[in-house]
mmCIF file of C-alpha atoms in Angstrom:
data_model
loop_
_atom_site.group_PDB
_atom_site.id
_atom_site.type_symbol
_atom_site.label_atom_id
_atom_site.label_comp_id
_atom_site.label_asym_id
_atom_site.label_seq_id
_atom_site.Cartn_x
_atom_site.Cartn_y
_atom_site.Cartn_z
ATOM 1 C CA MET A 1 0.073 -0.041 -0.051
ATOM 2 C CA ILE A 2 1.041 3.553 -0.409
ATOM 3 C CA TYR A 3 0.507 6.412 1.899
ATOM 4 C CA ASN A 4 1.587 9.790 0.217
ATOM 5 C CA GLY A 5 4.518 8.606 -1.421
ATOM 6 C CA ILE A 6 5.662 6.192 1.143
ATOM 7 C CA LEU A 7 5.622 2.564 0.013
ATOM 8 C CA CYS A 8 4.501 0.143 2.548
ATOM 9 C CA SER A 9 4.084 -3.042 3.358
ATOM 10 C CA VAL A 10 2.212 -4.573 6.658
ATOM 11 C CA VAL A 11 3.501 -7.923 8.349
ATOM 12 C CA GLU A 12 1.726 -9.578 11.192
ATOM 13 C CA LEU A 13 3.646 -10.238 14.371
ATOM 14 C CA THR A 14 2.739 -12.221 17.476
ATOM 15 C CA TYR A 15 3.104 -10.586 20.951
ATOM 16 C CA THR A 16 2.291 -11.648 24.525
ATOM 17 C CA LYS A 17 -1.149 -10.124 25.174
ATOM 18 C CA MET A 18 -1.216 -8.014 22.318
ATOM 19 C CA ARG A 19 -0.831 -7.856 18.606
ATOM 20 C CA GLY A 20 1.471 -6.003 16.588
ATOM 21 C CA TYR A 21 1.983 -5.088 13.018
ATOM 22 C CA THR A 22 5.338 -4.015 11.339
ATOM 23 C CA VAL A 23 5.505 -0.816 8.412
ATOM 24 C CA PHE A 24 8.258 -0.810 6.207
ATOM 25 C CA CYS A 25 9.025 2.538 4.555
ATOM 26 C CA ASN A 26 10.946 2.628 1.322
ATOM 27 C CA PHE A 27 12.568 5.796 1.100
ATOM 28 C CA MET A 28 16.698 6.724 0.394
ATOM 29 C CA THR A 29 16.967 4.348 3.202
ATOM 30 C CA ILE A 30 14.825 1.591 4.466
ATOM 31 C CA SER A 31 13.386 2.222 7.859
ATOM 32 C CA THR A 32 11.246 0.231 10.071
ATOM 33 C CA VAL A 33 8.123 1.513 12.161
ATOM 34 C CA VAL A 34 6.576 -1.287 14.437
ATOM 35 C CA TYR A 35 2.875 -0.378 15.281
ATOM 36 C CA LEU A 36 2.011 -2.198 18.735
ATOM 37 C CA LEU A 37 -1.841 -2.287 19.477
ATOM 38 C CA ARG A 38 -2.139 -2.706 23.202
ATOM 39 C CA ALA A 39 -5.763 -3.885 24.591
ATOM 40 C CA GLU A 40 -7.271 -1.781 26.852
ATOM 41 C CA LEU A 41 -10.595 -2.974 28.630
ATOM 42 C CA ILE A 42 -13.920 -0.973 29.035
ATOM 43 C CA ASP A 43 -14.669 0.116 32.603
ATOM 44 C CA ASP A 44 -16.685 -2.463 34.210
ATOM 45 C CA PRO A 45 -20.390 -0.666 34.623
ATOM 46 C CA LYS A 46 -20.805 -2.914 37.718
ATOM 47 C CA GLY A 47 -18.290 -1.259 39.679
ATOM 48 C CA ALA A 48 -18.246 1.652 42.054
ATOM 49 C CA GLY A 49 -21.314 0.249 43.875
ATOM 50 C CA GLN A 50 -23.561 -0.592 40.932
ATOM 51 C CA ASP A 51 -25.350 -3.756 40.643
ATOM 52 C CA ALA A 52 -26.880 -3.091 37.064
ATOM 53 C CA LEU A 53 -25.825 -2.283 33.478
ATOM 54 C CA PRO A 54 -26.516 1.496 32.824
ATOM 55 C CA ILE A 55 -29.719 2.191 31.069
ATOM 56 C CA LEU A 56 -29.048 3.922 27.655
ATOM 57 C CA VAL A 57 -31.146 6.589 26.355
ATOM 58 C CA ASN A 58 -31.765 9.053 23.549
ATOM 59 C CA TRP A 59 -32.905 12.799 23.559
ATOM 60 C CA PRO A 60 -35.671 13.187 24.472
ATOM 61 C CA ASP A 61 -36.914 9.623 24.983
ATOM 62 C CA LYS A 62 -40.225 9.314 27.397
ATOM 63 C CA ASN A 63 -41.547 7.030 30.024
ATOM 64 C CA VAL A 64 -38.313 5.372 30.713
ATOM 65 C CA GLN A 65 -38.930 2.733 33.554
ATOM 66 C CA ILE A 66 -36.649 1.544 36.726
ATOM 67 C CA THR A 67 -37.619 -1.321 38.573
ATOM 68 C CA CYS A 68 -36.441 -2.264 42.119
ATOM 69 C CA THR A 69 -35.966 -5.653 42.607
ATOM 70 C CA LYS A 70 -38.673 -7.032 45.448
ATOM 71 C CA GLN A 71 -36.788 -8.054 48.534
ATOM 72 C CA LYS A 72 -37.825 -10.614 50.960
ATOM 73 C CA ASP A 73 -40.196 -9.609 53.808
ATOM 74 C CA GLN A 74 -40.241 -6.095 51.601
ATOM 75 C CA VAL A 75 -42.330 -3.364 53.248
ATOM 76 C CA ASP A 76 -43.521 -1.276 50.283
ATOM 77 C CA ASP A 77 -43.592 1.798 51.822
ATOM 78 C CA LYS A 78 -39.976 1.855 52.955
ATOM 79 C CA ILE A 79 -38.959 1.565 49.399
ATOM 80 C CA LEU A 80 -37.430 4.843 48.610
ATOM 81 C CA TRP A 81 -36.249 6.192 45.737
ATOM 82 C CA TYR A 82 -33.503 8.820 45.100
ATOM 83 C CA HIS A 83 -31.788 10.856 42.045
ATOM 84 C CA GLY A 84 -28.099 11.188 43.012
ATOM 85 C CA GLU A 85 -27.050 10.662 46.314
ATOM 86 C CA HIS A 86 -29.285 12.904 48.231
ATOM 87 C CA THR A 87 -32.319 14.079 45.957
ATOM 88 C CA PHE A 88 -35.481 12.409 47.217
ATOM 89 C CA ILE A 89 -37.972 11.466 44.979
ATOM 90 C CA SER A 90 -40.521 9.222 46.603
ATOM 91 C CA TYR A 91 -41.087 6.322 49.115
ATOM 92 C CA GLY A 92 -43.410 3.229 47.950
ATOM 93 C CA ALA A 93 -45.947 3.931 45.557
ATOM 94 C CA HIS A 94 -47.036 7.130 46.683
ATOM 95 C CA LYS A 95 -47.006 10.371 44.374
ATOM 96 C CA PRO A 96 -43.546 11.503 43.864
ATOM 97 C CA SER A 97 -42.406 14.858 45.160
ATOM 98 C CA ASN A 98 -41.099 15.903 41.490
ATOM 99 C CA ASN A 99 -43.631 15.932 38.618
ATOM 100 C CA ASP A 100 -40.918 14.275 36.211
ATOM 101 C CA TYR A 101 -41.425 10.967 37.850
ATOM 102 C CA SER A 102 -44.470 8.511 38.232
ATOM 103 C CA VAL A 103 -44.268 5.406 40.815
ATOM 104 C CA LYS A 104 -46.461 2.090 40.729
ATOM 105 C CA LYS A 105 -46.323 -0.830 41.813
ATOM 106 C CA ASN A 106 -46.013 -3.594 38.827
ATOM 107 C CA SER A 107 -47.720 -6.953 38.476
ATOM 108 C CA TYR A 108 -44.955 -8.889 40.242
ATOM 109 C CA GLY A 109 -45.280 -6.594 43.155
ATOM 110 C CA GLU A 110 -42.093 -4.626 42.590
ATOM 111 C CA ILE A 111 -41.868 -0.684 42.769
ATOM 112 C CA GLU A 112 -41.195 0.703 39.680
ATOM 113 C CA LEU A 113 -40.044 4.281 38.822
ATOM 114 C CA THR A 114 -40.934 5.926 35.571
ATOM 115 C CA ILE A 115 -38.996 8.921 34.177
ATOM 116 C CA LYS A 116 -41.483 10.625 32.050
ATOM 117 C CA LYS A 117 -39.035 12.707 29.690
ATOM 118 C CA ILE A 118 -35.285 12.543 29.628
ATOM 119 C CA SER A 119 -33.651 15.799 30.027
ATOM 120 C CA LYS A 120 -30.286 16.909 31.482
ATOM 121 C CA GLY A 121 -32.000 17.331 34.744
ATOM 122 C CA THR A 122 -33.166 13.675 34.805
ATOM 123 C CA LEU A 123 -29.968 12.070 33.569
ATOM 124 C CA GLY A 124 -27.482 10.585 36.605
ATOM 125 C CA LYS A 125 -27.945 7.673 39.237
ATOM 126 C CA TYR A 126 -30.715 6.668 40.459
ATOM 127 C CA SER A 127 -31.130 4.450 43.640
ATOM 128 C CA CYS A 128 -33.923 2.749 45.394
ATOM 129 C CA VAL A 129 -33.308 1.912 49.157
ATOM 130 C CA ASN A 130 -34.599 0.007 51.938
ATOM 131 C CA GLY A 131 -35.684 2.454 54.476
ATOM 132 C CA ASN A 132 -35.587 -0.057 57.152
ATOM 133 C CA THR A 133 -32.142 -1.098 56.799
ATOM 134 C CA ASN A 134 -30.754 2.204 54.968
ATOM 135 C CA ARG A 135 -29.288 -0.301 52.253
ATOM 136 C CA LYS A 136 -29.700 0.508 48.363
ATOM 137 C CA ILE A 137 -30.929 -2.267 46.874
ATOM 138 C CA LYS A 138 -30.166 -1.089 43.326
ATOM 139 C CA THR A 139 -28.226 1.739 41.581
ATOM 140 C CA VAL A 140 -28.372 2.069 38.000
ATOM 141 C CA GLU A 141 -27.382 5.310 35.867
ATOM 142 C CA LEU A 142 -28.966 6.582 32.854
ATOM 143 C CA LYS A 143 -26.515 7.578 29.791
ATOM 144 C CA ILE A 144 -27.273 9.465 26.861
ATOM 145 C CA ILE A 145 -26.327 7.527 23.575
ATOM 146 C CA GLU A 146 -24.112 9.843 21.806
ATOM 147 C CA LYS A 147 -21.158 9.736 19.565
ATOM 148 C CA PRO A 148 -17.895 8.773 21.597
ATOM 149 C CA SER A 149 -15.779 11.594 22.982
ATOM 150 C CA ILE A 150 -11.888 11.665 23.081
ATOM 151 C CA VAL A 151 -11.592 12.713 27.007
ATOM 152 C CA ASN A 152 -7.852 12.285 27.060
ATOM 153 C CA HIS A 153 -5.136 12.213 24.859
ATOM 154 C CA SER A 154 -1.036 12.275 24.081
ATOM 155 C CA ASN A 155 0.366 15.670 23.341
ATOM 156 C CA THR A 156 -0.874 16.805 19.810
ATOM 157 C CA THR A 157 2.627 17.713 19.011
ATOM 158 C CA LEU A 158 5.576 15.325 19.682
ATOM 159 C CA THR A 159 9.283 16.055 18.950
ATOM 160 C CA ILE A 160 11.072 12.692 18.859
ATOM 161 C CA THR A 161 14.699 12.118 18.354
ATOM 162 C CA GLU A 162 15.646 9.818 15.411
ATOM 163 C CA GLY A 163 15.764 5.982 16.505
ATOM 164 C CA ASN A 164 13.937 6.563 19.571
ATOM 165 C CA THR A 165 10.115 5.231 20.380
ATOM 166 C CA THR A 166 7.096 7.155 20.873
ATOM 167 C CA GLU A 167 3.705 6.477 21.612
ATOM 168 C CA LEU A 168 0.224 8.159 20.631
ATOM 169 C CA TRP A 169 -2.898 7.388 22.276
ATOM 170 C CA CYS A 170 -6.373 8.615 22.846
ATOM 171 C CA GLU A 171 -8.954 7.813 25.377
ATOM 172 C CA VAL A 172 -12.360 7.085 24.447
ATOM 173 C CA GLU A 173 -15.759 7.852 26.365
ATOM 174 C CA SER A 174 -18.726 5.809 24.697
ATOM 175 C CA VAL A 175 -21.713 3.898 26.183
ATOM 176 C CA ILE A 176 -22.200 1.720 23.050
ATOM 177 C CA GLU A 177 -19.466 -0.130 21.209
ATOM 178 C CA TYR A 178 -17.188 1.708 19.183
ATOM 179 C CA LYS A 179 -13.943 1.332 17.198
ATOM 180 C CA ILE A 180 -10.688 3.150 16.525
ATOM 181 C CA ASP A 181 -9.021 3.857 13.148
ATOM 182 C CA TRP A 182 -5.311 5.355 13.046
ATOM 183 C CA PHE A 183 -4.288 7.246 10.136
ATOM 184 C CA LEU A 184 -1.163 8.550 8.664
ATOM 185 C CA HIS A 185 -1.645 11.809 6.680
ATOM 186 C CA ASP A 186 -5.150 11.148 5.396
ATOM 187 C CA ASP A 187 -4.903 7.859 4.870
ATOM 188 C CA ARG A 188 -5.987 4.913 7.089
ATOM 189 C CA LEU A 189 -3.519 2.363 8.119
ATOM 190 C CA ASP A 190 -4.730 -0.752 6.862
ATOM 191 C CA LEU A 191 -4.784 -2.473 10.706
ATOM 192 C CA PRO A 192 -7.349 -4.302 12.259
ATOM 193 C CA VAL A 193 -7.388 -1.953 15.058
ATOM 194 C CA GLY A 194 -10.826 -2.178 16.542
ATOM 195 C CA ILE A 195 -12.052 -1.123 19.985
ATOM 196 C CA ASN A 196 -8.925 -2.002 21.909
ATOM 197 C CA GLY A 197 -6.471 0.021 19.584
ATOM 198 C CA SER A 198 -6.376 3.030 21.281
ATOM 199 C CA ARG A 199 -2.434 3.256 21.729
ATOM 200 C CA LEU A 200 -0.197 3.345 18.476
ATOM 201 C CA THR A 201 3.693 2.686 19.344
ATOM 202 C CA ILE A 202 5.852 3.661 17.127
ATOM 203 C CA VAL A 203 9.424 1.746 17.582
ATOM 204 C CA ASN A 204 12.882 2.773 15.767
ATOM 205 C CA ILE A 205 11.508 6.013 14.567
ATOM 206 C CA THR A 206 13.018 7.469 11.564
ATOM 207 C CA ARG A 207 13.083 11.198 10.171
ATOM 208 C CA HIS A 208 10.579 9.657 7.450
ATOM 209 C CA CYS A 209 7.711 9.052 10.088
ATOM 210 C CA SER A 210 7.446 12.856 10.542
ATOM 211 C CA ALA A 211 3.870 13.072 10.030
ATOM 212 C CA ILE A 212 0.320 13.975 10.893
ATOM 213 C CA TYR A 213 -1.240 11.015 12.526
ATOM 214 C CA ARG A 214 -5.221 10.789 13.361
ATOM 215 C CA CYS A 215 -7.122 8.745 15.901
ATOM 216 C CA LEU A 216 -10.682 8.646 14.474
ATOM 217 C CA VAL A 217 -13.437 6.854 17.226
ATOM 218 C CA THR A 218 -16.358 5.930 15.632
ATOM 219 C CA ASN A 219 -19.799 4.486 17.027
ATOM 220 C CA ALA A 220 -23.414 4.314 15.616
ATOM 221 C CA LYS A 221 -23.977 8.113 16.601
ATOM 222 C CA GLY A 222 -20.951 9.506 14.642
ATOM 223 C CA ASN A 223 -17.352 9.848 15.088
ATOM 224 C CA ASN A 224 -14.501 11.985 16.710
ATOM 225 C CA SER A 225 -10.839 12.431 16.125
ATOM 226 C CA VAL A 226 -7.408 14.141 17.247
ATOM 227 C CA ASP A 227 -4.713 14.818 15.028
ATOM 228 C CA PHE A 228 -0.589 14.513 16.321
ATOM 229 C CA ASP A 229 2.027 16.208 14.692
ATOM 230 C CA VAL A 230 4.804 13.870 14.981
ATOM 231 C CA ILE A 231 8.178 15.709 14.188
ATOM 232 C CA VAL A 232 11.533 13.672 14.221
ATOM 233 C CA ILE A 233 14.611 15.614 14.906
ATOM 234 C CA HIS A 234 17.588 14.112 13.146
ATOM 235 C CA LYS A 235 21.039 15.384 11.855
ATOM 236 C CA PRO A 236 21.409 17.026 8.482
ATOM 237 C CA MET A 237 21.048 14.937 5.395
ATOM 238 C CA VAL A 238 23.572 16.549 2.945
ATOM 239 C CA LYS A 239 23.920 16.037 -0.773
ATOM 240 C CA ILE A 240 25.663 17.877 -3.946
ATOM 241 C CA GLU A 241 24.402 18.658 -7.129
ATOM 242 C CA VAL A 242 26.309 20.253 -9.738
ATOM 243 C CA ASN A 243 24.704 22.025 -12.591
ATOM 244 C CA THR A 244 26.389 23.305 -15.813
ATOM 245 C CA THR A 245 25.229 25.417 -18.368
ATOM 246 C CA HIS A 246 23.856 22.573 -20.422
ATOM 247 C CA ASP A 247 22.144 21.597 -17.492
ATOM 248 C CA ASN A 248 24.044 18.515 -16.481
ATOM 249 C CA VAL A 249 23.070 17.396 -13.029
ATOM 250 C CA VAL A 250 25.676 15.516 -11.029
ATOM 251 C CA THR A 251 25.549 13.969 -7.878
ATOM 252 C CA LYS A 252 27.707 13.415 -5.042
ATOM 253 C CA LYS A 253 30.992 11.613 -5.485
ATOM 254 C CA THR A 254 30.906 12.228 -9.357
ATOM 255 C CA ASP A 255 33.880 13.933 -10.668
ATOM 256 C CA VAL A 256 33.103 16.882 -12.690
ATOM 257 C CA LYS A 257 35.386 18.455 -15.416
ATOM 258 C CA ILE A 258 36.325 22.011 -15.380
ATOM 259 C CA SER A 259 35.660 23.784 -18.849
ATOM 260 C CA LYS A 260 35.961 27.406 -19.249
ATOM 261 C CA LYS A 261 32.864 27.537 -21.772
ATOM 262 C CA LYS A 262 30.612 26.494 -18.910
ATOM 263 C CA LYS A 263 29.601 28.168 -15.996
ATOM 264 C CA ILE A 264 29.332 25.699 -12.974
ATOM 265 C CA THR A 265 26.899 25.904 -9.862
ATOM 266 C CA VAL A 266 27.395 23.720 -7.064
ATOM 267 C CA GLU A 267 24.362 23.140 -4.885
ATOM 268 C CA CYS A 268 24.343 22.002 -1.057
ATOM 269 C CA ILE A 269 20.997 20.426 -0.472
ATOM 270 C CA ILE A 270 20.154 20.028 2.907
ATOM 271 C CA ASN A 271 17.249 18.283 4.710
ATOM 272 C CA ALA A 272 17.281 18.713 8.614
ATOM 273 C CA GLU A 273 15.305 19.103 11.494
ATOM 274 C CA PRO A 274 15.731 21.161 13.225
ATOM 275 C CA ARG A 275 16.912 23.622 10.714
ATOM 276 C CA THR A 276 20.461 24.082 10.306
ATOM 277 C CA ASP A 277 22.424 26.729 12.333
ATOM 278 C CA TYR A 278 25.635 26.591 10.353
ATOM 279 C CA ILE A 279 26.431 25.790 6.664
ATOM 280 C CA GLU A 280 30.030 26.060 4.999
ATOM 281 C CA TRP A 281 31.759 25.514 1.778
ATOM 282 C CA SER A 282 35.358 24.596 1.361
ATOM 283 C CA VAL A 283 37.713 23.367 -0.870
ATOM 284 C CA GLY A 284 40.768 20.798 0.145
ATOM 285 C CA LYS A 285 41.408 22.586 3.324
ATOM 286 C CA LYS A 286 40.254 25.944 2.602
ATOM 287 C CA ARG A 287 37.051 27.652 3.593
ATOM 288 C CA ILE A 288 35.280 29.259 0.811
ATOM 289 C CA GLY A 289 32.350 30.893 2.593
ATOM 290 C CA SER A 290 29.586 30.199 4.876
ATOM 291 C CA TRP A 291 25.738 30.926 6.188
ATOM 292 C CA ASN A 292 25.062 31.171 9.713
ATOM 293 C CA LYS A 293 21.541 31.279 11.327
ATOM 294 C CA THR A 294 22.499 33.807 14.335
ATOM 295 C CA SER A 295 23.531 36.403 12.135
ATOM 296 C CA GLY A 296 21.753 35.340 8.910
ATOM 297 C CA LEU A 297 24.493 36.393 6.880
ATOM 298 C CA LEU A 298 26.165 35.001 3.975
ATOM 299 C CA GLU A 299 29.801 35.258 3.790
ATOM 300 C CA THR A 300 32.629 34.609 1.129
ATOM 301 C CA TYR A 301 35.894 34.576 2.529
ATOM 302 C CA LYS A 302 38.366 37.397 1.120
ATOM 303 C CA PRO A 303 40.437 35.142 -1.369
ATOM 304 C CA PHE A 304 37.475 33.752 -2.916
ATOM 305 C CA LYS A 305 35.435 36.769 -3.063
ATOM 306 C CA ALA A 306 36.681 37.595 -7.047
ATOM 307 C CA ARG A 307 35.919 34.014 -8.075
ATOM 308 C CA TYR A 308 32.512 32.423 -6.175
ATOM 309 C CA ILE A 309 29.258 33.758 -5.218
ATOM 310 C CA LEU A 310 27.262 32.154 -2.373
ATOM 311 C CA THR A 311 23.454 32.312 -2.130
ATOM 312 C CA LYS A 312 20.887 30.415 -0.357
ATOM 313 C CA ASP A 313 17.592 29.251 -0.853
ATOM 314 C CA GLU A 314 15.205 28.928 1.870
ATOM 315 C CA PRO A 315 12.629 26.096 2.429
ATOM 316 C CA THR A 316 9.214 26.698 1.039
ATOM 317 C CA ILE A 317 6.065 24.878 1.320
ATOM 318 C CA SER A 318 6.596 22.571 -1.840
ATOM 319 C CA SER A 319 10.239 21.731 -0.594
ATOM 320 C CA ALA A 320 11.853 21.284 2.946
ATOM 321 C CA HIS A 321 15.059 21.771 1.667
ATOM 322 C CA GLU A 322 17.658 24.459 2.139
ATOM 323 C CA ILE A 323 20.149 25.072 -0.488
ATOM 324 C CA LEU A 324 23.822 27.044 -0.357
ATOM 325 C CA LYS A 325 24.638 27.414 -3.825
ATOM 326 C CA LEU A 326 28.324 27.848 -4.629
ATOM 327 C CA GLN A 327 28.789 29.798 -8.293
ATOM 328 C CA ILE A 328 31.957 29.541 -9.834
ATOM 329 C CA LEU A 329 32.244 32.557 -11.841
ATOM 330 C CA LYS A 330 35.057 31.884 -14.614
ATOM 331 C CA PRO A 331 36.322 28.258 -14.083
ATOM 332 C CA SER A 332 39.814 27.434 -14.494
ATOM 333 C CA LYS A 333 42.570 25.030 -13.334
ATOM 334 C CA ASP A 334 42.445 27.053 -10.160
ATOM 335 C CA ASP A 335 39.217 25.412 -9.477
ATOM 336 C CA VAL A 336 40.228 21.985 -9.330
ATOM 337 C CA GLY A 337 39.803 19.914 -6.318
ATOM 338 C CA THR A 338 37.465 18.549 -3.578
ATOM 339 C CA PHE A 339 34.760 20.628 -2.694
ATOM 340 C CA LYS A 340 33.080 19.950 0.674
ATOM 341 C CA CYS A 341 29.901 21.163 2.315
ATOM 342 C CA SER A 342 29.225 20.848 5.687
ATOM 343 C CA ALA A 343 25.683 21.668 7.489
ATOM 344 C CA THR A 344 25.215 21.581 11.283
ATOM 345 C CA ASN A 345 22.129 21.586 13.405
ATOM 346 C CA THR A 346 21.453 20.866 17.361
ATOM 347 C CA VAL A 347 21.629 17.388 16.706
ATOM 348 C CA ASP A 348 24.737 16.765 14.779
ATOM 349 C CA SER A 349 26.646 17.983 11.397
ATOM 350 C CA GLN A 350 27.137 16.240 7.990
ATOM 351 C CA THR A 351 29.227 16.413 5.115
ATOM 352 C CA ALA A 352 28.789 15.761 1.271
ATOM 353 C CA GLU A 353 31.411 16.126 -1.263
ATOM 354 C CA VAL A 354 32.294 16.321 -5.024
ATOM 355 C CA GLU A 355 35.412 16.275 -7.261
ATOM 356 C CA LEU A 356 36.106 18.877 -9.859
ATOM 357 C CA VAL A 357 38.749 18.039 -12.129
#
C-alpha cells in the first residue's frame, strides 16, 4: 500500500497479550516502524457500587422505567427512590415529589419508577433504598447515547529524536460499542485496530516518519478525532548536485570536468530537523564561505570573493530543503579540487563532497 508516496507493506507479528504490525517504509534508506496495539478494557459498569448495567437513552426519550427488585419481607412504604446521592423522589407507591416522575407497583409486586421525559435534569444515577436498613437495593445510571468522546490523549505535538520510540494514544468514552482507526496523513492505516487499539507505538522512529497521525473513533452515533503532529529530530542529510550551462546534473562523488566555456553552480542540498545553524563550503582545506543562522548573513571569505558567489534558498511549502549554492564565475584549473559542504544543527553535523577535475 502507498501512503502519500510512502511504499508500505504490513506484516503481522505475534506478541504476548497483544497483536502488532510492522510497516516498512521505503525511502532513500529503508526504515522500520512498528505499530503495537495494546489492549484496553472498557470499565466494568458494575463497579463503583453499581449492581446493574447502565440504561442507555436518547434525547428526548419518554417513560423510561427503572424497577426496584423485590426483597424478602419487603415493606412497600419503606422503599425509597433517590436521584443522585441525596435528592429524594418518593417512598413506596406514593406520588413523587417531582412531576418528572411517576411511581407504581407492577404485577410482580415490584416498585417501578418511571421517568416521564429524558432531559439533562433527569440524567444520572438512581437508587432504590430499603428504608428499614438504609441499604441500597439497586443503583442504575441513565446515560445518553452520543457519538464517542476523546476525553484524554497524548500531546498533539511530539518532538522525537531519530531512533527513539514514541507512543500516541487517545482515551475514549462511549456508552455503546466503538472502534478506533489510525491514519497516517489522510490515509487509513490498514490495521484491524478495533475497540482495543487506543495506543499506537512507533518503534525506532526515523526522519521519514515525521507526519500527521490521526486517531479516529466511531460509533453508531458519529465520530470524533484528534490529530498528532510527530516531528522527528535528526542530523542534516546532505547531498551535492552540480549544474553546468548544459543543465547536466551530477550527484555526490561524481567527477566534474572543468571547462572555461561552462558556468558551474554547485548546490548543497540539506534536509534537517531542526533547521541548520551553520553551513560551510570549502575546497581542500580552504574555507570558501559560510551561512550562519545567528547573523543570518552569507559570507564569502576574502581569497575567494572575486571567483565565487554564495546564495541561499530557504525551505518552501513545496520543498523542505535548504540549499546553499556556490557559483564558480570563471572556471579554471585553479578550481580543481574536492569541494565539501558541511551542515550543522543542534543534533549533529554532516558533510558531502564532489570532485572537480
